[in-house]
Amino acid sequence: MWIERLTLKDFRCFYGEHSLTFSTDESRNVTLIHAENGVGKTTLLNALLWCFYGKLTEKFERRDDLVNLDAREAGRTSAFVEVLFSHNNNRYRARRHTKGGAGDREFVVMRLDAGSNVPVSNPDMFINSVIPEDMAGHFLFDGEHAEVFLGEENRAGIREAVQDILGCSLVRTAIQDLTETATHFRRQAPTSRATAGLEETNRRIDALVEQAAEAEKARDALDADVQHVEQRIADIEAQLRNSTAAKQLQAQRDKATAQLESARRRKREANDAVLKWFSEDGRYLVSTRLSELALESLDQKEMKGRLPAPYNEELVHDLLEAHRCICQRELTVGTPPYEAVQSLLQKAANATLRDRIKKVQTVLNQFKRERPKAPGRLEDANRRVLQADSDIATLERDIEDVSIKLRGIDFDDIAEREKRRNELRREANLKRESIGSFNHRIDQAGREIESLKRELEQLARNDKEARTFLVRSNFCERLKGRLERELKEDERAARGVLRTSIERILAKTSRKHFRLRLSEDYSVSLVNEAGTPLAKSGGENQLLGLAFTAALVEFAKLRQNAEGHKLLRGTIAPLVLDSPFGQLDEDYRGTTASYVPQMAGQVVMLLSRSQCSPPVMDALKDRVGEEYVIVRHNKDKRESRPPETRQFHGRTIETARFGADFDGSTLEQVTQL
Amino acid sequence: MSDTKDDNLHAQRDDRVIEEIIELQREFYFEKKGRQTERRQRLRQLIERSIGSEGDK
């Protein structure tokens, strides 16, 4: 979608009808809108959202009060927003009226077809197919959007964003619906004499599901707290790293911490090896005598021709059927010779028996072969556990020594910072313990639920109707499980694409070299080459937010022709950025401003005077195709207020006017000619 | 052998039902937004129809 023009009539602070033409020139793809606080930047952004989806951003105040006050005083009762746009080589006009403004139809979309307007039959559906509503928020970016990605605290928000752009809406609701439907069917199973206890078991399952959900909520909140505390620890460590007195000690601690992590990993691996030994190699020793005797016995019997027997089943059957022995004696049914030959069948060898004996011999020979090696493997694993334990103890002591030394440094506020760091570390550890306990509760509830479900199945065994409902419920659970697994896999792939994009964008815009860590649980952090989390300044957080948005937009474009029926296709849409440079310093602003035009085909930027610093304007000057300023009109007299003016390409524009006929805003085009 | 055959039949049925569920979600996402009760009612019917009264043997 490319937006060509936005028209507002009596919409919030815009009194009367106003239009804004967006640049559709690919080489000058930026439309710049200058606006100070409180003059209508957020209204413009909300006008687009409202026109397309009838919704407003969360922080938009007086949401039900959309008609301009002076327009109402003048007797007008409705407002509208109209967007002229092109999509897939067609041009459209979407218009939404406030309630009662245009008869029954508040929202219409017309296709402009050779001079005539052809109404689109289902406008909501059409707009959703152009930009799915869930994706729209990531294009119409209200400045606060970046907060979602700040630091590591909002994993849920990040996950939702990735899922939105991945087009998971259908799968997400399908999973929710299947969960609800599985519960519905489970509860529907009727209780009868044959299924007494069904109701009680169902109640217990419901209670456990609720407990698990509450525990998950509490755990997630604690998890977010831990991430927050860890970020504060990383901040303090960065300060210590930058302080001359503490630099060496902190470097020593960084090194010891990395080694400690590695020793802990080695210990885990060695412990796993010990456990593996017990489950795999232990049997070679435990069964020494038994396997020796068995192999010996098999070998002896084989040597004596007893096992397998020297004659096979097929031969005995042939003799009995032919009624003649090998010695040519006649075998008549019921006679002692016939029965003597028939009795051979009890010991006769057949293909299955021969195969089994072969397999037993192979296993016993393996036991014999592996037995001498097994003790060595256990000793080696135990030695590795001991070595790792010893390393861990030494490194923990080293780290504690560094901490004591840091606390002992009696200048600046290093000691205080170190003390605070240790307090935070203790806080994080305590919270982690609570997380562990919640996880344990969740696991336990999960196991109990599974066991109760098995109990339900047992109870329903004697009642066909109850069984049918449980089968339906289990069917829903199975389909849900499959969708969840597939979604997880799609998300994993999406994270990989996004991580690469963000790293590339940060490499272009940031002055530091770092890698992005976007884990499976959606925690985001910047780390150095050694994997140590780095403290981020406010500006870097904002940069990360912008990089994330840019990566999402890029991913949506990449997915515009995606195949497959489960995920919605991506889209190309204009990117609207409201005050994107807030916390960036001048150098970052310049670098970022030169990157912003590359973030999407069409970019709209709303900037206040303070954001239009020389590096920003210099970076944008050759990319701006249209430029507007929002002018504020006031009915009040100017009195002692100083004039508020701005210069645009040699024109002086008064941005706050007094003694006007209305209170509200207008748009003035200031594009360089 | 017959177990494998049953597994394949189940997998094919699961594929088909998942496809139908997604189609249902698509219909409501684009055309009948916000009508959750109706959507879930349709899903129940779809499951009942797919699994039959005898259940998943």
mmCIF file of C-alpha atoms in Angstrom, chain A residues 135-448:
data_model
loop_
_atom_site.group_PDB
_atom_site.id
_atom_site.type_symbol
_atom_site.label_atom_id
_atom_site.label_comp_id
_atom_site.label_asym_id
_atom_site.label_seq_id
_atom_site.Cartn_x
_atom_site.Cartn_y
_atom_site.Cartn_z
ATOM 1 C CA MET A 135 0.382 -5.825 11.608
ATOM 2 C CA ALA A 136 -0.849 -2.234 11.279
ATOM 3 C CA GLY A 137 0.383 -1.130 14.717
ATOM 4 C CA HIS A 138 3.924 -1.926 13.685
ATOM 5 C CA PHE A 139 3.762 0.375 10.670
ATOM 6 C CA LEU A 140 1.781 3.173 12.257
ATOM 7 C CA PHE A 141 4.385 3.579 14.933
ATOM 8 C CA ASP A 142 3.443 5.989 17.696
ATOM 9 C CA GLY A 143 6.803 6.537 19.354
ATOM 10 C CA GLU A 144 5.735 4.617 22.413
ATOM 11 C CA HIS A 145 5.979 1.525 20.268
ATOM 12 C CA ALA A 146 9.737 1.565 20.815
ATOM 13 C CA GLU A 147 9.159 1.147 24.539
ATOM 14 C CA VAL A 148 7.965 -2.363 23.823
ATOM 15 C CA PHE A 149 11.469 -3.254 22.801
ATOM 16 C CA LEU A 150 13.359 -1.286 25.389
ATOM 17 C CA GLY A 151 15.591 -3.412 27.547
ATOM 18 C CA GLU A 152 14.684 -6.980 28.195
ATOM 19 C CA GLU A 153 11.534 -6.491 30.184
ATOM 20 C CA ASN A 154 8.805 -6.943 27.665
ATOM 21 C CA ARG A 155 9.198 -10.387 26.224
ATOM 22 C CA ALA A 156 5.462 -10.826 25.767
ATOM 23 C CA GLY A 157 5.317 -7.624 23.683
ATOM 24 C CA ILE A 158 8.229 -8.740 21.540
ATOM 25 C CA ARG A 159 6.736 -12.167 21.014
ATOM 26 C CA GLU A 160 3.418 -10.645 20.050
ATOM 27 C CA ALA A 161 5.131 -8.344 17.534
ATOM 28 C CA VAL A 162 6.988 -11.258 15.938
ATOM 29 C CA GLN A 163 3.789 -13.284 15.792
ATOM 30 C CA ASP A 164 1.849 -10.335 14.343
ATOM 31 C CA ILE A 165 4.292 -9.864 11.503
ATOM 32 C CA LEU A 166 4.517 -13.597 10.980
ATOM 33 C CA GLY A 167 0.760 -13.474 10.384
ATOM 34 C CA CYS A 168 -0.068 -15.940 13.175
ATOM 35 C CA SER A 169 -3.504 -14.516 13.973
ATOM 36 C CA LEU A 170 -5.368 -17.492 12.520
ATOM 37 C CA VAL A 171 -3.185 -20.068 14.253
ATOM 38 C CA ARG A 172 -3.297 -18.156 17.550
ATOM 39 C CA THR A 173 -7.081 -18.068 17.663
ATOM 40 C CA ALA A 174 -7.249 -21.679 16.460
ATOM 41 C CA ILE A 175 -5.073 -22.740 19.428
ATOM 42 C CA GLN A 176 -7.223 -20.737 21.872
ATOM 43 C CA ASP A 177 -10.415 -22.141 20.368
ATOM 44 C CA LEU A 178 -9.120 -25.725 20.472
ATOM 45 C CA THR A 179 -8.169 -25.286 24.151
ATOM 46 C CA GLU A 180 -11.661 -24.042 24.929
ATOM 47 C CA THR A 181 -13.303 -26.732 22.808
ATOM 48 C CA ALA A 182 -11.255 -29.523 24.428
ATOM 49 C CA THR A 183 -12.423 -28.320 27.864
ATOM 50 C CA HIS A 184 -15.998 -28.026 26.611
ATOM 51 C CA PHE A 185 -16.062 -31.637 25.380
ATOM 52 C CA ARG A 186 -14.354 -32.925 28.521
ATOM 53 C CA ARG A 187 -16.994 -31.265 30.704
ATOM 54 C CA GLN A 188 -19.793 -32.535 28.482
ATOM 55 C CA ALA A 189 -19.001 -36.189 29.208
ATOM 56 C CA PRO A 190 -22.117 -37.312 31.088
ATOM 57 C CA THR A 191 -21.956 -38.837 34.527
ATOM 58 C CA SER A 192 -23.860 -42.061 34.903
ATOM 59 C CA ARG A 193 -23.730 -45.011 37.263
ATOM 60 C CA ALA A 194 -21.015 -46.456 35.056
ATOM 61 C CA THR A 195 -18.965 -43.276 35.132
ATOM 62 C CA ALA A 196 -19.383 -42.158 38.746
ATOM 63 C CA GLY A 197 -16.575 -39.830 39.727
ATOM 64 C CA LEU A 198 -16.329 -38.227 36.295
ATOM 65 C CA GLU A 199 -17.684 -34.923 37.515
ATOM 66 C CA GLU A 200 -15.351 -34.782 40.502
ATOM 67 C CA THR A 201 -12.317 -35.635 38.336
ATOM 68 C CA ASN A 202 -13.326 -32.918 35.874
ATOM 69 C CA ARG A 203 -13.575 -30.425 38.731
ATOM 70 C CA ARG A 204 -10.113 -31.387 39.936
ATOM 71 C CA ILE A 205 -8.707 -30.938 36.426
ATOM 72 C CA ASP A 206 -10.327 -27.493 36.118
ATOM 73 C CA ALA A 207 -8.898 -26.438 39.492
ATOM 74 C CA LEU A 208 -5.413 -27.618 38.503
ATOM 75 C CA VAL A 209 -5.595 -25.857 35.134
ATOM 76 C CA GLU A 210 -6.494 -22.651 36.960
ATOM 77 C CA GLN A 211 -3.682 -23.107 39.504
ATOM 78 C CA ALA A 212 -1.167 -23.745 36.729
ATOM 79 C CA ALA A 213 -2.329 -20.627 34.857
ATOM 80 C CA GLU A 214 -1.933 -18.491 37.990
ATOM 81 C CA ALA A 215 1.493 -19.956 38.678
ATOM 82 C CA GLU A 216 2.532 -19.232 35.080
ATOM 83 C CA LYS A 217 1.393 -15.632 35.457
ATOM 84 C CA ALA A 218 3.321 -15.189 38.702
ATOM 85 C CA ARG A 219 6.381 -16.883 37.218
ATOM 86 C CA ASP A 220 6.319 -14.654 34.124
ATOM 87 C CA ALA A 221 6.084 -11.545 36.312
ATOM 88 C CA LEU A 222 9.070 -12.737 38.370
ATOM 89 C CA ASP A 223 10.901 -13.568 35.190
ATOM 90 C CA ALA A 224 10.433 -9.999 33.958
ATOM 91 C CA ASP A 225 11.706 -8.742 37.364
ATOM 92 C CA VAL A 226 14.824 -10.885 37.065
ATOM 93 C CA GLN A 227 15.518 -9.549 33.580
ATOM 94 C CA HIS A 228 15.147 -6.043 34.935
ATOM 95 C CA VAL A 229 17.512 -6.725 37.861
ATOM 96 C CA GLU A 230 20.030 -8.394 35.530
ATOM 97 C CA GLN A 231 19.982 -5.312 33.323
ATOM 98 C CA ARG A 232 20.711 -3.130 36.367
ATOM 99 C CA ILE A 233 23.592 -5.428 37.311
ATOM 100 C CA ALA A 234 24.911 -5.165 33.749
ATOM 101 C CA ASP A 235 24.665 -1.354 34.025
ATOM 102 C CA ILE A 236 26.694 -1.335 37.257
ATOM 103 C CA GLU A 237 29.277 -3.692 35.790
ATOM 104 C CA ALA A 238 29.631 -1.409 32.794
ATOM 105 C CA GLN A 239 30.212 1.536 35.136
ATOM 106 C CA LEU A 240 32.824 -0.465 37.014
ATOM 107 C CA ARG A 241 34.449 -1.464 33.747
ATOM 108 C CA ASN A 242 34.763 2.194 32.841
ATOM 109 C CA SER A 243 36.220 3.268 36.161
ATOM 110 C CA THR A 244 40.031 3.281 36.134
ATOM 111 C CA ALA A 245 40.366 1.982 39.692
ATOM 112 C CA ALA A 246 37.998 -0.877 39.173
ATOM 113 C CA LYS A 247 38.789 -1.604 35.540
ATOM 114 C CA GLN A 248 41.325 -4.349 36.156
ATOM 115 C CA LEU A 249 39.269 -5.999 38.876
ATOM 116 C CA GLN A 250 36.129 -5.956 36.776
ATOM 117 C CA ALA A 251 38.046 -7.418 33.825
ATOM 118 C CA GLN A 252 39.323 -10.124 36.186
ATOM 119 C CA ARG A 253 35.755 -10.783 37.317
ATOM 120 C CA ASP A 254 34.420 -10.873 33.736
ATOM 121 C CA LYS A 255 37.050 -13.467 32.875
ATOM 122 C CA ALA A 256 36.389 -15.537 36.010
ATOM 123 C CA THR A 257 32.619 -15.333 35.443
ATOM 124 C CA ALA A 258 32.995 -16.639 31.892
ATOM 125 C CA GLN A 259 35.270 -19.446 33.177
ATOM 126 C CA LEU A 260 32.785 -20.230 35.957
ATOM 127 C CA GLU A 261 30.000 -20.540 33.417
ATOM 128 C CA SER A 262 32.172 -22.863 31.360
ATOM 129 C CA ALA A 263 33.071 -24.971 34.460
ATOM 130 C CA ARG A 264 29.371 -25.257 35.358
ATOM 131 C CA ARG A 265 28.643 -26.397 31.820
ATOM 132 C CA ARG A 266 31.439 -28.981 32.055
ATOM 133 C CA LYS A 267 30.003 -30.227 35.338
ATOM 134 C CA ARG A 268 26.535 -30.578 33.804
ATOM 135 C CA GLU A 269 28.001 -32.514 30.881
ATOM 136 C CA ALA A 270 30.050 -34.777 33.162
ATOM 137 C CA ASN A 271 27.000 -35.430 35.364
ATOM 138 C CA ASP A 272 25.055 -36.330 32.254
ATOM 139 C CA ALA A 273 27.861 -38.711 31.277
ATOM 140 C CA VAL A 274 27.655 -40.405 34.719
ATOM 141 C CA LEU A 275 23.891 -40.819 34.361
ATOM 142 C CA LYS A 276 24.324 -42.109 30.836
ATOM 143 C CA TRP A 277 26.862 -44.625 32.101
ATOM 144 C CA PHE A 278 24.343 -46.008 34.605
ATOM 145 C CA SER A 279 21.656 -46.323 31.969
ATOM 146 C CA GLU A 280 23.866 -47.711 29.210
ATOM 147 C CA ASP A 281 27.250 -48.997 30.395
ATOM 148 C CA GLY A 282 26.284 -50.163 33.901
ATOM 149 C CA ARG A 283 24.558 -53.245 32.552
ATOM 150 C CA TYR A 284 27.860 -54.607 31.228
ATOM 151 C CA LEU A 285 29.151 -54.949 34.788
ATOM 152 C CA VAL A 286 25.953 -55.774 36.668
ATOM 153 C CA SER A 287 25.310 -58.817 34.441
ATOM 154 C CA THR A 288 28.902 -60.068 34.181
ATOM 155 C CA ARG A 289 28.372 -63.549 35.682
ATOM 156 C CA LEU A 290 24.959 -64.050 34.099
ATOM 157 C CA SER A 291 26.097 -63.116 30.600
ATOM 158 C CA GLU A 292 29.270 -65.205 30.901
ATOM 159 C CA LEU A 293 27.285 -68.283 31.903
ATOM 160 C CA ALA A 294 24.668 -67.703 29.210
ATOM 161 C CA LEU A 295 27.245 -67.288 26.463
ATOM 162 C CA GLU A 296 29.192 -70.307 27.674
ATOM 163 C CA SER A 297 26.055 -72.438 27.758
ATOM 164 C CA LEU A 298 24.989 -71.308 24.291
ATOM 165 C CA ASP A 299 28.417 -72.006 22.882
ATOM 166 C CA GLN A 300 28.534 -75.484 24.444
ATOM 167 C CA LYS A 301 25.072 -76.389 23.194
ATOM 168 C CA GLU A 302 25.882 -75.081 19.761
ATOM 169 C CA MET A 303 29.070 -77.101 19.748
ATOM 170 C CA LYS A 304 27.143 -80.232 20.752
ATOM 171 C CA GLY A 305 24.567 -79.467 18.092
ATOM 172 C CA ARG A 306 21.741 -79.081 20.593
ATOM 173 C CA LEU A 307 20.953 -75.440 20.179
ATOM 174 C CA PRO A 308 19.732 -74.918 17.655
ATOM 175 C CA ALA A 309 18.727 -78.599 17.141
ATOM 176 C CA PRO A 310 20.470 -80.419 14.253
ATOM 177 C CA TYR A 311 17.125 -80.932 12.522
ATOM 178 C CA ASN A 312 14.718 -78.227 11.630
ATOM 179 C CA GLU A 313 10.948 -77.888 11.864
ATOM 180 C CA GLU A 314 10.374 -77.933 8.103
ATOM 181 C CA LEU A 315 12.111 -81.314 7.726
ATOM 182 C CA VAL A 316 10.021 -82.936 10.522
ATOM 183 C CA HIS A 317 6.795 -81.614 8.947
ATOM 184 C CA ASP A 318 7.820 -82.988 5.563
ATOM 185 C CA LEU A 319 8.471 -86.473 7.054
ATOM 186 C CA LEU A 320 5.116 -86.485 8.877
ATOM 187 C CA GLU A 321 3.256 -85.402 5.736
ATOM 188 C CA ALA A 322 5.045 -87.996 3.592
ATOM 189 C CA HIS A 323 4.342 -90.645 6.284
ATOM 190 C CA ARG A 324 7.910 -91.881 5.824
ATOM 191 C CA CYS A 325 10.984 -91.560 8.050
ATOM 192 C CA ILE A 326 14.519 -90.738 6.857
ATOM 193 C CA CYS A 327 15.310 -94.421 7.372
ATOM 194 C CA GLN A 328 12.439 -95.186 4.940
ATOM 195 C CA ARG A 329 10.294 -96.759 7.657
ATOM 196 C CA GLU A 330 6.588 -96.064 7.119
ATOM 197 C CA LEU A 331 5.044 -93.656 9.625
ATOM 198 C CA THR A 332 1.399 -94.403 10.308
ATOM 199 C CA VAL A 333 -0.589 -91.923 12.332
ATOM 200 C CA GLY A 334 -1.053 -93.090 15.910
ATOM 201 C CA THR A 335 1.837 -95.592 15.851
ATOM 202 C CA PRO A 336 4.853 -95.216 18.226
ATOM 203 C CA PRO A 337 7.292 -94.417 15.314
ATOM 204 C CA TYR A 338 4.945 -91.611 14.084
ATOM 205 C CA GLU A 339 4.677 -90.169 17.607
ATOM 206 C CA ALA A 340 8.465 -90.435 18.087
ATOM 207 C CA VAL A 341 9.068 -88.368 14.940
ATOM 208 C CA GLN A 342 6.275 -85.940 15.871
ATOM 209 C CA SER A 343 7.858 -85.375 19.317
ATOM 210 C CA LEU A 344 10.953 -84.021 17.531
ATOM 211 C CA LEU A 345 8.899 -80.915 16.715
ATOM 212 C CA GLN A 346 9.236 -79.794 20.369
ATOM 213 C CA LYS A 347 12.976 -79.322 19.941
ATOM 214 C CA ALA A 348 13.225 -78.704 16.213
ATOM 215 C CA ALA A 349 14.852 -75.508 15.065
ATOM 216 C CA ASN A 350 12.984 -72.973 12.967
ATOM 217 C CA ALA A 351 13.894 -69.650 11.331
ATOM 218 C CA THR A 352 12.568 -67.540 14.253
ATOM 219 C CA LEU A 353 14.460 -69.551 16.849
ATOM 220 C CA ARG A 354 17.662 -69.438 14.859
ATOM 221 C CA ASP A 355 17.274 -65.667 14.502
ATOM 222 C CA ARG A 356 16.650 -65.219 18.225
ATOM 223 C CA ILE A 357 19.673 -67.268 19.203
ATOM 224 C CA LYS A 358 21.799 -65.204 16.840
ATOM 225 C CA LYS A 359 20.524 -61.984 18.422
ATOM 226 C CA VAL A 360 21.134 -63.227 21.980
ATOM 227 C CA GLN A 361 24.658 -64.240 21.015
ATOM 228 C CA THR A 362 25.312 -60.816 19.474
ATOM 229 C CA VAL A 363 24.126 -59.020 22.628
ATOM 230 C CA LEU A 364 26.126 -61.309 24.929
ATOM 231 C CA ASN A 365 29.242 -60.856 22.800
ATOM 232 C CA GLN A 366 28.751 -57.097 22.967
ATOM 233 C CA PHE A 367 28.567 -57.384 26.781
ATOM 234 C CA LYS A 368 31.815 -59.346 26.744
ATOM 235 C CA ARG A 369 33.509 -56.799 24.482
ATOM 236 C CA GLU A 370 32.331 -53.677 26.307
ATOM 237 C CA ARG A 371 32.777 -54.955 29.872
ATOM 238 C CA PRO A 372 36.486 -54.110 30.220
ATOM 239 C CA LYS A 373 35.942 -50.588 28.854
ATOM 240 C CA ALA A 374 32.940 -49.651 31.042
ATOM 241 C CA PRO A 375 34.682 -48.938 34.385
ATOM 242 C CA GLY A 376 37.115 -46.593 32.628
ATOM 243 C CA ARG A 377 34.260 -44.562 31.209
ATOM 244 C CA LEU A 378 32.687 -44.097 34.638
ATOM 245 C CA GLU A 379 36.019 -43.174 36.199
ATOM 246 C CA ASP A 380 36.604 -40.626 33.466
ATOM 247 C CA ALA A 381 33.151 -39.044 33.927
ATOM 248 C CA ASN A 382 33.598 -38.936 37.722
ATOM 249 C CA ARG A 383 37.035 -37.410 37.326
ATOM 250 C CA ARG A 384 35.537 -34.706 35.110
ATOM 251 C CA VAL A 385 32.821 -33.978 37.713
ATOM 252 C CA LEU A 386 35.474 -33.631 40.436
ATOM 253 C CA GLN A 387 37.660 -31.406 38.270
ATOM 254 C CA ALA A 388 34.689 -29.174 37.398
ATOM 255 C CA ASP A 389 33.707 -29.004 41.089
ATOM 256 C CA SER A 390 37.196 -27.978 42.048
ATOM 257 C CA ASP A 391 37.327 -25.342 39.269
ATOM 258 C CA ILE A 392 33.929 -23.994 40.309
ATOM 259 C CA ALA A 393 35.045 -23.653 43.954
ATOM 260 C CA THR A 394 38.258 -21.861 42.902
ATOM 261 C CA LEU A 395 36.497 -19.502 40.517
ATOM 262 C CA GLU A 396 33.758 -18.673 43.027
ATOM 263 C CA ARG A 397 36.498 -17.837 45.534
ATOM 264 C CA ASP A 398 38.274 -15.669 42.931
ATOM 265 C CA ILE A 399 35.054 -13.820 42.147
ATOM 266 C CA GLU A 400 34.393 -13.255 45.846
ATOM 267 C CA ASP A 401 37.986 -11.950 46.271
ATOM 268 C CA VAL A 402 37.402 -9.463 43.452
ATOM 269 C CA SER A 403 34.184 -8.385 45.117
ATOM 270 C CA ILE A 404 35.954 -7.881 48.484
ATOM 271 C CA LYS A 405 38.654 -5.826 46.770
ATOM 272 C CA LEU A 406 36.064 -3.745 44.926
ATOM 273 C CA ARG A 407 34.178 -3.085 48.155
ATOM 274 C CA GLY A 408 37.481 -2.050 49.730
ATOM 275 C CA ILE A 409 38.248 0.647 47.157
ATOM 276 C CA ASP A 410 37.638 3.763 49.110
ATOM 277 C CA PHE A 411 37.058 6.419 46.532
ATOM 278 C CA ASP A 412 34.476 7.508 44.045
ATOM 279 C CA ASP A 413 31.354 5.483 44.659
ATOM 280 C CA ILE A 414 32.862 2.197 43.512
ATOM 281 C CA ALA A 415 32.403 0.460 46.847
ATOM 282 C CA GLU A 416 28.800 1.590 46.969
ATOM 283 C CA ARG A 417 28.186 0.321 43.428
ATOM 284 C CA GLU A 418 29.775 -2.999 44.256
ATOM 285 C CA LYS A 419 27.605 -3.298 47.348
ATOM 286 C CA ARG A 420 24.531 -2.501 45.276
ATOM 287 C CA ARG A 421 25.583 -5.023 42.652
ATOM 288 C CA ASN A 422 25.823 -7.764 45.257
ATOM 289 C CA GLU A 423 22.441 -6.842 46.704
ATOM 290 C CA LEU A 424 20.940 -7.024 43.226
ATOM 291 C CA ARG A 425 22.647 -10.337 42.580
ATOM 292 C CA ARG A 426 21.129 -11.732 45.820
ATOM 293 C CA GLU A 427 17.732 -10.312 44.804
ATOM 294 C CA ALA A 428 18.011 -11.970 41.386
ATOM 295 C CA ASN A 429 19.000 -15.287 42.965
ATOM 296 C CA LEU A 430 16.053 -15.196 45.366
ATOM 297 C CA LYS A 431 13.694 -14.436 42.519
ATOM 298 C CA ARG A 432 15.218 -17.268 40.503
ATOM 299 C CA GLU A 433 14.557 -19.632 43.391
ATOM 300 C CA SER A 434 10.917 -18.536 43.416
ATOM 301 C CA ILE A 435 10.773 -19.039 39.641
ATOM 302 C CA GLY A 436 12.130 -22.547 40.177
ATOM 303 C CA SER A 437 9.467 -23.240 42.754
ATOM 304 C CA PHE A 438 6.715 -21.937 40.437
ATOM 305 C CA ASN A 439 8.105 -24.056 37.603
ATOM 306 C CA HIS A 440 8.026 -27.059 39.891
ATOM 307 C CA ARG A 441 4.391 -26.323 40.767
ATOM 308 C CA ILE A 442 3.507 -25.902 37.090
ATOM 309 C CA ASP A 443 5.208 -29.199 36.186
ATOM 310 C CA GLN A 444 3.510 -30.964 39.056
ATOM 311 C CA ALA A 445 0.099 -29.574 38.055
ATOM 312 C CA GLY A 446 0.798 -30.694 34.476
ATOM 313 C CA ARG A 447 1.607 -34.224 35.609
ATOM 314 C CA GLU A 448 -1.455 -34.367 37.860
#
